[in-house]
mmCIF file of C-alpha atoms and ligand atoms in Angstrom:
data_model
loop_
_atom_site.group_PDB
_atom_site.id
_atom_site.type_symbol
_atom_site.label_atom_id
_atom_site.label_comp_id
_atom_site.label_asym_id
_atom_site.label_seq_id
_atom_site.Cartn_x
_atom_site.Cartn_y
_atom_site.Cartn_z
ATOM 1 C CA UNK V 283 -73.644 -85.011 -212.822
ATOM 2 C CA UNK V 284 -74.641 -88.052 -214.901
ATOM 3 C CA UNK V 285 -74.698 -88.670 -218.621
ATOM 4 C CA UNK V 286 -77.552 -90.924 -219.650
ATOM 5 C CA UNK V 287 -76.746 -93.305 -222.474
ATOM 6 C CA UNK V 288 -79.772 -95.608 -222.254
ATOM 7 C CA UNK V 289 -79.656 -98.284 -220.960
ATOM 8 C CA UNK V 290 -76.337 -97.073 -219.501
ATOM 9 C CA UNK V 291 -75.440 -94.131 -217.334
ATOM 10 C CA UNK V 292 -71.994 -92.594 -216.821
ATOM 11 C CA UNK V 293 -71.258 -90.969 -213.467
ATOM 12 C CA UNK V 294 -69.267 -87.851 -214.278
ATOM 13 C CA UNK V 295 -66.733 -86.188 -212.014
ATOM 14 C CA UNK V 296 -65.333 -89.462 -210.628
ATOM 15 C CA UNK V 297 -62.923 -90.419 -213.359
ATOM 16 C CA UNK V 298 -62.114 -89.734 -217.008
ATOM 17 C CA UNK V 299 -64.201 -91.866 -219.369
ATOM 18 C CA UNK V 300 -62.626 -93.368 -222.483
ATOM 19 C CA UNK V 301 -64.399 -93.221 -225.831
ATOM 20 C CA UNK V 302 -62.730 -95.669 -228.235
ATOM 21 C CA UNK V 303 -62.770 -94.754 -231.928
ATOM 22 C CA UNK V 304 -64.075 -97.198 -234.533
ATOM 23 C CA UNK V 305 -63.638 -95.546 -237.916
ATOM 24 C CA UNK V 306 -65.365 -97.497 -240.699
ATOM 25 C CA UNK V 307 -63.803 -95.281 -243.346
ATOM 26 C CA UNK V 308 -61.174 -95.586 -246.057
ATOM 27 C CA UNK V 309 -59.621 -92.210 -245.235
ATOM 28 C CA UNK V 310 -59.724 -91.040 -241.570
ATOM 29 C CA UNK V 311 -57.000 -88.931 -239.916
ATOM 30 C CA UNK V 312 -54.922 -91.778 -238.610
ATOM 31 C CA UNK V 313 -56.527 -95.171 -239.129
ATOM 32 C CA UNK V 314 -58.331 -94.706 -242.441
ATOM 33 C CA UNK V 315 -58.739 -97.958 -244.357
ATOM 34 C CA UNK V 316 -57.651 -100.237 -241.524
ATOM 35 C CA UNK V 317 -61.133 -101.192 -240.306
ATOM 36 C CA UNK V 318 -63.135 -100.414 -243.442
ATOM 37 C CA UNK V 319 -64.416 -103.955 -243.744
ATOM 38 C CA UNK V 320 -67.434 -104.604 -241.469
ATOM 39 C CA UNK V 321 -65.982 -107.675 -239.764
ATOM 40 C CA UNK V 322 -62.680 -105.859 -239.124
ATOM 41 C CA UNK V 323 -64.527 -102.860 -237.668
ATOM 42 C CA UNK V 324 -66.559 -105.076 -235.317
ATOM 43 C CA UNK V 325 -63.443 -106.964 -234.192
ATOM 44 C CA UNK V 326 -61.683 -103.653 -233.626
ATOM 45 C CA UNK V 327 -64.583 -102.320 -231.530
ATOM 46 C CA UNK V 328 -64.550 -105.486 -229.408
ATOM 47 C CA UNK V 329 -60.789 -105.217 -228.908
ATOM 48 C CA UNK V 330 -61.140 -101.583 -227.786
ATOM 49 C CA UNK V 331 -63.854 -102.620 -225.323
ATOM 50 C CA UNK V 332 -61.596 -105.398 -224.012
ATOM 51 C CA UNK V 333 -58.788 -102.853 -223.611
ATOM 52 C CA UNK V 334 -61.023 -100.725 -221.387
ATOM 53 C CA UNK V 335 -63.104 -98.424 -223.599
ATOM 54 C CA UNK V 336 -66.100 -97.097 -221.668
ATOM 55 C CA UNK V 337 -67.954 -96.264 -224.861
ATOM 56 C CA UNK V 338 -67.354 -96.746 -228.576
ATOM 57 C CA UNK V 339 -67.679 -94.053 -231.245
ATOM 58 C CA UNK V 340 -68.555 -95.578 -234.619
ATOM 59 C CA UNK V 341 -68.081 -93.313 -237.653
ATOM 60 C CA UNK V 342 -68.626 -93.843 -241.385
ATOM 61 C CA UNK V 343 -67.517 -90.469 -242.718
ATOM 62 C CA UNK V 344 -64.004 -89.109 -242.447
ATOM 63 C CA UNK V 345 -63.650 -85.560 -241.160
ATOM 64 C CA UNK V 346 -59.938 -85.380 -241.938
ATOM 65 C CA UNK V 347 -58.860 -82.002 -243.415
ATOM 66 C CA UNK V 348 -59.808 -81.974 -247.108
ATOM 67 C CA UNK V 349 -61.921 -85.155 -246.831
ATOM 68 C CA UNK V 350 -64.689 -85.727 -249.357
ATOM 69 C CA UNK V 351 -68.269 -85.892 -248.094
ATOM 70 C CA UNK V 352 -69.967 -89.323 -248.135
ATOM 71 C CA UNK V 353 -73.603 -89.862 -249.206
ATOM 72 C CA UNK V 354 -76.163 -91.090 -246.655
ATOM 73 C CA UNK V 355 -76.615 -94.560 -248.249
ATOM 74 C CA UNK V 356 -72.899 -95.275 -248.107
ATOM 75 C CA UNK V 357 -72.602 -93.955 -244.547
ATOM 76 C CA UNK V 358 -75.581 -96.086 -243.451
ATOM 77 C CA UNK V 359 -74.060 -99.121 -245.124
ATOM 78 C CA UNK V 360 -70.806 -98.583 -243.237
ATOM 79 C CA UNK V 361 -72.111 -98.022 -239.704
ATOM 80 C CA UNK V 362 -75.485 -99.696 -239.062
ATOM 81 C CA UNK V 363 -74.315 -103.333 -239.163
ATOM 82 C CA UNK V 364 -71.254 -102.506 -237.061
ATOM 83 C CA UNK V 365 -73.381 -100.784 -234.396
ATOM 84 C CA UNK V 366 -75.930 -103.605 -234.331
ATOM 85 C CA UNK V 367 -73.189 -106.232 -233.932
ATOM 86 C CA UNK V 368 -71.323 -104.291 -231.228
ATOM 87 C CA UNK V 369 -74.552 -103.680 -229.310
ATOM 88 C CA UNK V 370 -75.260 -107.427 -229.362
ATOM 89 C CA UNK V 371 -71.743 -108.704 -228.738
ATOM 90 C CA UNK V 372 -70.761 -106.093 -226.179
ATOM 91 C CA UNK V 373 -73.948 -104.956 -224.401
ATOM 92 C CA UNK V 374 -71.982 -103.458 -221.497
ATOM 93 C CA UNK V 375 -70.480 -100.655 -223.615
ATOM 94 C CA UNK V 376 -72.654 -97.791 -224.853
ATOM 95 C CA UNK V 377 -72.230 -96.753 -228.486
ATOM 96 C CA UNK V 378 -72.023 -93.317 -230.018
ATOM 97 C CA UNK V 379 -72.381 -92.659 -233.746
ATOM 98 C CA UNK V 380 -70.087 -90.081 -235.331
ATOM 99 C CA UNK V 381 -72.387 -88.499 -237.907
ATOM 100 C CA UNK V 382 -73.890 -85.176 -238.888
ATOM 101 C CA UNK V 383 -76.741 -86.696 -240.916
ATOM 102 C CA UNK V 384 -80.144 -87.090 -239.243
ATOM 103 C CA UNK V 385 -81.031 -90.162 -241.296
ATOM 104 C CA UNK V 386 -77.834 -91.918 -240.202
ATOM 105 C CA UNK V 387 -78.341 -90.838 -236.578
ATOM 106 C CA UNK V 388 -81.889 -92.214 -236.550
ATOM 107 C CA UNK V 389 -80.841 -95.567 -238.033
ATOM 108 C CA UNK V 390 -77.873 -95.788 -235.668
ATOM 109 C CA UNK V 391 -80.101 -95.182 -232.633
ATOM 110 C CA UNK V 392 -82.470 -97.900 -233.860
ATOM 111 C CA UNK V 393 -79.492 -100.237 -234.250
ATOM 112 C CA UNK V 394 -78.506 -99.656 -230.626
ATOM 113 C CA UNK V 395 -76.491 -96.421 -230.373
ATOM 114 C CA UNK V 396 -77.350 -94.116 -227.481
ATOM 115 C CA UNK V 397 -75.326 -91.027 -228.370
ATOM 116 C CA UNK V 398 -74.826 -88.908 -231.475
ATOM 117 C CA UNK V 399 -71.430 -87.319 -232.001
ATOM 118 C CA UNK V 400 -72.137 -84.447 -234.375
ATOM 119 C CA UNK V 401 -68.982 -82.617 -235.481
ATOM 120 C CA UNK V 402 -71.187 -79.915 -237.047
ATOM 121 C CA UNK V 403 -72.986 -79.222 -233.729
ATOM 122 C CA UNK V 404 -76.428 -79.485 -235.420
ATOM 123 C CA UNK V 405 -75.309 -77.208 -238.276
ATOM 124 C CA UNK V 406 -75.004 -79.970 -240.876
ATOM 125 C CA UNK V 407 -78.603 -81.172 -241.087
ATOM 126 C CA UNK V 408 -81.740 -79.204 -240.162
ATOM 127 C CA UNK V 409 -83.453 -82.441 -239.029
ATOM 128 C CA UNK V 410 -80.773 -83.413 -236.525
ATOM 129 C CA UNK V 411 -82.050 -81.392 -233.547
ATOM 130 C CA UNK V 412 -85.450 -83.020 -233.924
ATOM 131 C CA UNK V 413 -83.972 -86.535 -234.009
ATOM 132 C CA UNK V 414 -82.112 -85.781 -230.784
ATOM 133 C CA UNK V 415 -85.152 -84.222 -229.093
ATOM 134 C CA UNK V 416 -87.475 -87.078 -230.072
ATOM 135 C CA UNK V 417 -85.074 -89.889 -229.209
ATOM 136 C CA UNK V 418 -83.734 -88.539 -225.921
ATOM 137 C CA UNK V 419 -80.234 -89.673 -227.001
ATOM 138 C CA UNK V 420 -77.153 -87.841 -225.811
ATOM 139 C CA UNK V 421 -75.544 -85.489 -228.331
ATOM 140 C CA UNK V 422 -71.996 -84.208 -228.530
ATOM 141 C CA UNK V 423 -71.839 -80.718 -230.011
ATOM 142 C CA UNK V 424 -68.369 -80.079 -231.453
ATOM 143 C CA UNK V 425 -66.832 -76.838 -232.632
ATOM 144 C CA UNK V 426 -65.429 -76.606 -236.147
ATOM 145 C CA UNK V 427 -64.381 -73.475 -238.038
ATOM 146 C CA UNK V 428 -65.584 -73.938 -241.641
ATOM 147 C CA UNK V 429 -65.886 -77.426 -243.125
ATOM 148 C CA UNK V 430 -63.439 -80.339 -243.336
ATOM 149 C CA UNK V 431 -62.712 -79.150 -246.888
ATOM 150 C CA UNK V 432 -61.637 -75.668 -245.809
ATOM 151 C CA UNK V 433 -61.022 -75.684 -242.064
ATOM 152 C CA UNK V 434 -57.232 -75.762 -242.091
ATOM 153 C CA UNK V 435 -56.869 -72.882 -244.561
ATOM 154 C CA UNK V 436 -55.474 -70.156 -242.309
ATOM 155 C CA UNK V 437 -57.852 -70.424 -239.313
ATOM 156 C CA UNK V 438 -57.948 -67.209 -237.244
ATOM 157 C CA UNK V 439 -59.421 -66.185 -233.912
ATOM 158 C CA UNK V 440 -58.975 -63.125 -231.679
ATOM 159 C CA UNK V 441 -59.431 -65.354 -228.621
ATOM 160 C CA UNK V 442 -59.842 -69.001 -229.563
ATOM 161 C CA UNK V 443 -61.246 -70.074 -226.177
ATOM 162 C CA UNK V 444 -63.815 -67.269 -225.996
ATOM 163 C CA UNK V 445 -64.946 -67.815 -229.599
ATOM 164 C CA UNK V 446 -65.211 -71.597 -229.344
ATOM 165 C CA UNK V 447 -67.131 -71.204 -226.076
ATOM 166 C CA UNK V 448 -69.513 -68.713 -227.646
ATOM 167 C CA UNK V 449 -70.128 -71.081 -230.547
ATOM 168 C CA UNK V 450 -70.838 -74.028 -228.228
ATOM 169 C CA UNK V 451 -73.143 -71.925 -226.063
ATOM 170 C CA UNK V 452 -75.118 -70.923 -229.182
ATOM 171 C CA UNK V 453 -75.260 -74.535 -230.401
ATOM 172 C CA UNK V 454 -76.512 -75.667 -226.981
ATOM 173 C CA UNK V 455 -79.185 -72.957 -227.049
ATOM 174 C CA UNK V 456 -80.257 -74.090 -230.510
ATOM 175 C CA UNK V 457 -80.579 -77.660 -229.215
ATOM 176 C CA UNK V 458 -82.582 -76.568 -226.172
ATOM 177 C CA UNK V 459 -84.887 -74.457 -228.356
ATOM 178 C CA UNK V 460 -85.622 -77.598 -230.408
ATOM 179 C CA UNK V 461 -86.692 -79.452 -227.256
ATOM 180 C CA UNK V 462 -83.420 -81.211 -226.352
ATOM 181 C CA UNK V 463 -82.908 -81.445 -222.574
ATOM 182 C CA UNK V 464 -79.747 -79.995 -220.992
ATOM 183 C CA UNK V 465 -78.957 -83.478 -219.609
ATOM 184 C CA UNK V 466 -78.584 -84.778 -223.190
ATOM 185 C CA UNK V 467 -75.783 -82.361 -224.087
ATOM 186 C CA UNK V 468 -72.013 -82.825 -224.234
ATOM 187 C CA UNK V 469 -69.641 -80.173 -225.619
ATOM 188 C CA UNK V 470 -66.296 -80.510 -227.407
ATOM 189 C CA UNK V 471 -63.891 -77.733 -228.503
ATOM 190 C CA UNK V 472 -62.993 -79.685 -231.674
ATOM 191 C CA UNK V 473 -59.213 -80.039 -231.472
ATOM 192 C CA UNK V 474 -57.819 -79.897 -235.028
ATOM 193 C CA UNK V 475 -61.021 -78.653 -236.632
ATOM 194 C CA UNK V 476 -60.063 -75.240 -238.014
ATOM 195 C CA UNK V 477 -57.217 -74.633 -235.545
ATOM 196 C CA UNK V 478 -53.479 -74.021 -235.750
ATOM 197 C CA UNK V 479 -51.050 -75.878 -233.480
ATOM 198 C CA UNK V 480 -51.106 -72.890 -231.161
ATOM 199 C CA UNK V 481 -54.923 -72.776 -231.083
ATOM 200 C CA UNK V 482 -55.020 -76.474 -230.134
ATOM 201 C CA UNK V 483 -52.436 -76.026 -227.369
ATOM 202 C CA UNK V 484 -54.263 -72.972 -226.032
ATOM 203 C CA UNK V 485 -57.564 -74.880 -225.963
ATOM 204 C CA UNK V 486 -55.935 -77.704 -224.012
ATOM 205 C CA UNK V 487 -54.198 -75.303 -221.617
ATOM 206 C CA UNK V 488 -57.452 -73.466 -220.927
ATOM 207 C CA UNK V 489 -59.881 -76.387 -221.301
ATOM 208 C CA UNK V 490 -61.224 -75.914 -217.781
ATOM 209 C CA UNK V 491 -62.768 -72.599 -218.923
ATOM 210 C CA UNK V 492 -65.397 -74.665 -220.789
ATOM 211 C CA UNK V 493 -66.658 -75.874 -217.401
ATOM 212 C CA UNK V 494 -68.563 -72.618 -216.935
ATOM 213 C CA UNK V 495 -70.971 -73.668 -219.722
ATOM 214 C CA UNK V 496 -72.239 -76.383 -217.365
ATOM 215 C CA UNK V 497 -72.175 -79.364 -219.764
ATOM 216 C CA UNK V 498 -69.980 -82.459 -219.778
ATOM 217 C CA UNK V 499 -66.795 -81.862 -221.797
ATOM 218 C CA UNK V 500 -65.401 -84.304 -224.356
ATOM 219 C CA UNK V 501 -62.037 -83.761 -226.028
ATOM 220 C CA UNK V 502 -60.372 -85.541 -228.947
ATOM 221 C CA UNK V 503 -56.633 -85.080 -229.298
ATOM 222 C CA UNK V 504 -55.827 -88.626 -230.373
ATOM 223 C CA UNK V 505 -53.060 -88.906 -233.004
ATOM 224 C CA UNK V 506 -53.857 -85.435 -234.333
ATOM 225 C CA UNK V 507 -51.502 -83.359 -236.460
ATOM 226 C CA UNK V 508 -50.540 -80.890 -233.699
ATOM 227 C CA UNK V 509 -49.011 -83.824 -231.808
ATOM 228 C CA UNK V 510 -47.037 -84.627 -234.946
ATOM 229 C CA UNK V 511 -45.730 -81.060 -234.949
ATOM 230 C CA UNK V 512 -44.761 -81.246 -231.278
ATOM 231 C CA UNK V 513 -43.110 -84.708 -231.449
ATOM 232 C CA UNK V 514 -42.064 -84.994 -235.096
ATOM 233 C CA UNK V 515 -43.950 -88.312 -235.326
ATOM 234 C CA UNK V 516 -46.315 -89.620 -238.009
ATOM 235 C CA UNK V 517 -49.911 -90.461 -236.988
ATOM 236 C CA UNK V 518 -49.231 -94.133 -236.222
ATOM 237 C CA UNK V 519 -46.437 -93.145 -233.794
ATOM 238 C CA UNK V 520 -48.467 -90.676 -231.744
ATOM 239 C CA UNK V 521 -49.958 -93.032 -229.115
ATOM 240 C CA UNK V 522 -47.626 -91.847 -226.337
ATOM 241 C CA UNK V 523 -48.128 -88.179 -227.202
ATOM 242 C CA UNK V 524 -51.885 -88.766 -227.295
ATOM 243 C CA UNK V 525 -51.750 -90.480 -223.909
ATOM 244 C CA UNK V 526 -49.803 -87.512 -222.514
ATOM 245 C CA UNK V 527 -52.723 -85.219 -223.406
ATOM 246 C CA UNK V 528 -55.124 -87.622 -221.679
ATOM 247 C CA UNK V 529 -53.054 -87.509 -218.490
ATOM 248 C CA UNK V 530 -52.942 -83.719 -218.656
ATOM 249 C CA UNK V 531 -56.701 -83.227 -219.004
ATOM 250 C CA UNK V 532 -57.447 -85.970 -216.456
ATOM 251 C CA UNK V 533 -55.131 -84.419 -213.860
ATOM 252 C CA UNK V 534 -56.635 -80.998 -214.519
ATOM 253 C CA UNK V 535 -60.189 -82.366 -214.358
ATOM 254 C CA UNK V 536 -60.932 -80.391 -217.501
ATOM 255 C CA UNK V 537 -62.621 -83.180 -219.521
ATOM 256 C CA UNK V 538 -65.167 -85.841 -218.615
ATOM 257 C CA UNK V 539 -64.590 -87.941 -221.718
ATOM 258 C CA UNK V 540 -61.629 -88.386 -224.050
ATOM 259 C CA UNK V 541 -61.971 -89.722 -227.608
ATOM 260 C CA UNK V 542 -59.019 -92.039 -228.257
ATOM 261 C CA UNK V 543 -57.717 -94.578 -230.782
ATOM 262 C CA UNK V 544 -55.145 -96.200 -228.452
ATOM 263 C CA UNK V 545 -57.361 -97.258 -225.571
ATOM 264 C CA UNK V 546 -54.838 -99.313 -223.569
ATOM 265 C CA UNK V 547 -52.354 -96.406 -223.466
ATOM 266 C CA UNK V 548 -55.099 -93.877 -222.746
ATOM 267 C CA UNK V 549 -56.441 -96.025 -219.926
ATOM 268 C CA UNK V 550 -53.109 -95.929 -218.063
ATOM 269 C CA UNK V 551 -52.709 -92.222 -218.775
ATOM 270 C CA UNK V 552 -56.216 -91.478 -217.484
ATOM 271 C CA UNK V 553 -55.603 -93.649 -214.397
ATOM 272 C CA UNK V 554 -52.469 -91.638 -213.572
ATOM 273 C CA UNK V 555 -54.130 -88.296 -214.276
ATOM 274 C CA UNK V 556 -57.211 -89.248 -212.257
ATOM 275 C CA UNK V 557 -55.024 -90.466 -209.370
ATOM 276 C CA UNK V 558 -53.163 -87.133 -209.339
ATOM 277 C CA UNK V 559 -56.496 -85.349 -209.253
ATOM 278 C CA UNK V 560 -58.435 -87.490 -206.797
ATOM 279 C CA UNK V 561 -55.800 -89.546 -205.016
ATOM 280 C CA UNK V 562 -55.470 -93.269 -205.558
ATOM 281 C CA UNK V 563 -58.106 -95.728 -204.468
ATOM 282 C CA UNK V 564 -58.163 -99.344 -205.644
ATOM 283 C CA UNK V 565 -61.075 -100.313 -207.886
ATOM 284 C CA UNK V 566 -63.940 -101.839 -205.825
HETATM 285 N N1 PMM H 861 -62.171 -85.903 -234.102
HETATM 286 C C1 PMM H 861 -62.348 -86.643 -235.205
HETATM 287 C C2 PMM H 861 -63.603 -87.196 -235.521
HETATM 288 N N2 PMM H 861 -64.652 -87.015 -234.714
HETATM 289 N N3 PMM H 861 -65.573 -86.106 -232.762
HETATM 290 C C3 PMM H 861 -65.454 -85.375 -231.647
HETATM 291 N N4 PMM H 861 -66.514 -85.194 -230.837
HETATM 292 N N5 PMM H 861 -64.255 -84.793 -231.302
HETATM 293 C C4 PMM H 861 -63.142 -84.932 -232.076
HETATM 294 O O1 PMM H 861 -62.082 -84.363 -231.716
HETATM 295 C C5 PMM H 861 -63.252 -85.709 -233.274
HETATM 296 C C6 PMM H 861 -64.513 -86.285 -233.587
HETATM 297 C C7 PMM H 861 -61.210 -86.862 -236.120
HETATM 298 O O2 PMM H 861 -60.416 -87.925 -235.731
HETATM 299 P P1 PMM H 861 -60.218 -89.319 -236.520
HETATM 300 O O3 PMM H 861 -60.652 -89.120 -237.962
HETATM 301 O O4 PMM H 861 -58.773 -89.601 -236.384
HETATM 302 O O5 PMM H 861 -61.050 -90.312 -235.803
#
């Protein structure tokens, strides 16, 4: 299977691909405020690419629990220049835009992005499916229970894996009905988005069950709160714990792409996990 990110193309099933996070926000989960300035965000994106990121995910709206929504003008102001600069300065690395607004997605694609990472799985903006269908860009459909404002207030499931799968299947069907091609779709169980620690661990343990949906799987565990619960560490000290999850999913072959803040650590973890899965062969 291949994921087309024009003009790039990722061969899936050969190794775990690393999506480096560039948050141009004052208030994200773990790095809010650090790269809020455009020049700092661009430099950060370039450093992630140099550390081995296979694609970069640029976001201008925080989805941290309880985060305030950002208007489209402000989100456009934050991400478009960063995407344009990264496209120009680092043409080898495809760019994804972390947005649920169609107007931001469209502008980001024009600026050089080739994937939309929509944490609302097309539920946030009725125009989004059309933007994806018309552009041919890849789209990541992520599961969230509720909204960032409410999602961590006592989330409940009878069977978290079955319910998240059902949601992603329905979101994929909605995309296909709007004219999106199956080859454009990526799915993500949305670790931390309306889930308890136990829900997150169960999703990771049973991540391979999402394979039956037939789409590439992306997972984002990086620096998230459940790792803080498990290790007792604050967000900035969760790079090793985050890398451990990358090794686990790589060895299990349960994810094609991992969304990470600490690319250098994740790269080693993915290399070890991939080597356990496939055996070791030196890079050509
Ligand atoms: N997590 C965050 C933001 N965007 N997108 C996808 N597809 N999957 C995720 O798990 C995800 C996401 C929150 O993380 P951050 O605010 O620390 O970057």
